[in-house]
Amino acid sequence: MTPPRRQPARRRTAALATVPVAVAALLGAAGPAAPGTTGAAGAGDPYFPLSGNGGYHVRHYGLTLRYDTSSRRLDATAVLTARATQRLTRFDLDLKGLKVTSVTVDRATAAFRRDGQELVITPRHALRPGRGFRVAVAYHGNPEPVTDPDGSADGWIPTDDGAFVAGEPQGAMTWFPADGHPKDKASYDFTITVPKGRTAVANGVLLGQHTAHGTTTFRWRETRPMAAYLATATIGKFRVERYTTRDGIQVYNAVDAREARAAAPVLRELPSVLDWESTLFGPYPFRAAGSIVDHAPDVGYALETQTRPVYDSAPDLPTLVHENAHQWFGDSVSLTTWKDIWLNEGFATYAEWLYTEQHGGRSAQRAFDALYARPASDGLWAYPPGDPGSGARIFGTPVYARGAMALHELRRAVGDRDFLRVLRAWATGHRGGHGTTAQFVRLAERTSGKQLEGLFRTWLYAPGKPDSP
């Protein structure tokens, strides 16, 4: 994600004693639900306590959506294929603001009620541990975005010709019932019907489209594991470009005509950017790629929606590099808790620095030096990137810029060869899964043979401006 234009308030938080202690505390806060027969109402994330749910794992989402751009009404059915991880007499899904008309569990009518952002479901029969089951939810309404702790909007954001759909960190629940924390990843099928003349763009590969009776239906499939916040169903009047790269990646670009001229020269660089990133980070982790360039001036950010980043306007080249670096760092390798957001944003920011350095621009060292020259009172030093302190701060400057500075200090400490080995091993070793800061530190130490705890403690967890490097 590129930083929101509307920046959150910042205050300094206390340093944690050591990296392992910090991560242990983080994982403890996000531990498994207490034993019982009721699935927890959240995944235990300290920043977003109600995000996600306990007691089950979703394997697949089948989303059938019909959206009328005039009335802004969504009629939908979501079918979730899941597996119980404990005995369940009741479980929750995250869903906000839409009217649910029916719920079935394994085709049997289930009781349900609403409790804030929770859809609380009571199946007719208890689900035993390890059992696979299917939940079907029929719902409708006028989806609206959620306001995040930093004041920005995410989720289903209506536009003048459709919707800009970007769900980080909690917006998936504004348009489909989900286990919404990134700890739970699944495959997806989308069937999206929109008025003729509109295009609906989701994740993965386009399986087909069909126009009849004044509407067009698009079918998309993402087979690789995906966190709910990375799903999209962006709708608008788009110019579409399709091609396949020499590596067999299916590219689908959808561009609002109002942004087409500015976007064209940047989007032409996408194949070369993906080639460059694949050389550094390992093979591209998905079958599809591309861009959704919308005209959404009130949004204020871009997002790395899996396989196909969505931009609120024509991106510049650094933004293209940043959002596509997230396909490795954030999308394929996902967070375990939102405290570790620097593993997404610091890495994508440093990818920008590397790209500039290797394509005739300023070096990463000069980028580091320019940031380090900022006074101790600057917002860059307001809080440590490894412990932002709240959901209001996860998209702030320290997470992006100081997170990238931490990686540059790692590079200086271990040398270019081992540094690039670490980045590649991180992306390939955790491909399709999750990672934590503690795991990254262990990988860096194992690869380099050096003790790096002090470096990471200083750059990720210490308050204020670090001493001169």
mmCIF file of C-alpha atoms in Angstrom, residues 15 52 84 96 127 138-139 236 307 337 370 378 390 404 452:
data_model
loop_
_atom_site.group_PDB
_atom_site.id
_atom_site.type_symbol
_atom_site.label_atom_id
_atom_site.label_comp_id
_atom_site.label_asym_id
_atom_site.label_seq_id
_atom_site.Cartn_x
_atom_site.Cartn_y
_atom_site.Cartn_z
ATOM 1 C CA ALA A 15 10.887 0.391 23.240
ATOM 2 C CA GLY A 52 -10.945 -12.508 11.874
ATOM 3 C CA ALA A 84 -13.489 -26.677 11.975
ATOM 4 C CA LYS A 96 -20.639 -4.979 8.340
ATOM 5 C CA LEU A 127 -19.339 -29.192 14.030
ATOM 6 C CA ALA A 138 -27.337 -14.533 1.071
ATOM 7 C CA TYR A 139 -27.234 -10.788 1.620
ATOM 8 C CA GLY A 236 -15.970 0.986 -13.597
ATOM 9 C CA THR A 307 -2.165 -10.253 -8.621
ATOM 10 C CA THR A 337 -0.330 -9.763 13.112
ATOM 11 C CA ALA A 370 18.608 11.995 3.200
ATOM 12 C CA ASP A 378 10.657 14.835 12.609
ATOM 13 C CA SER A 390 -2.010 1.111 17.280
ATOM 14 C CA ALA A 404 13.341 0.534 4.758
ATOM 15 C CA LEU A 452 21.893 -9.064 14.515
#
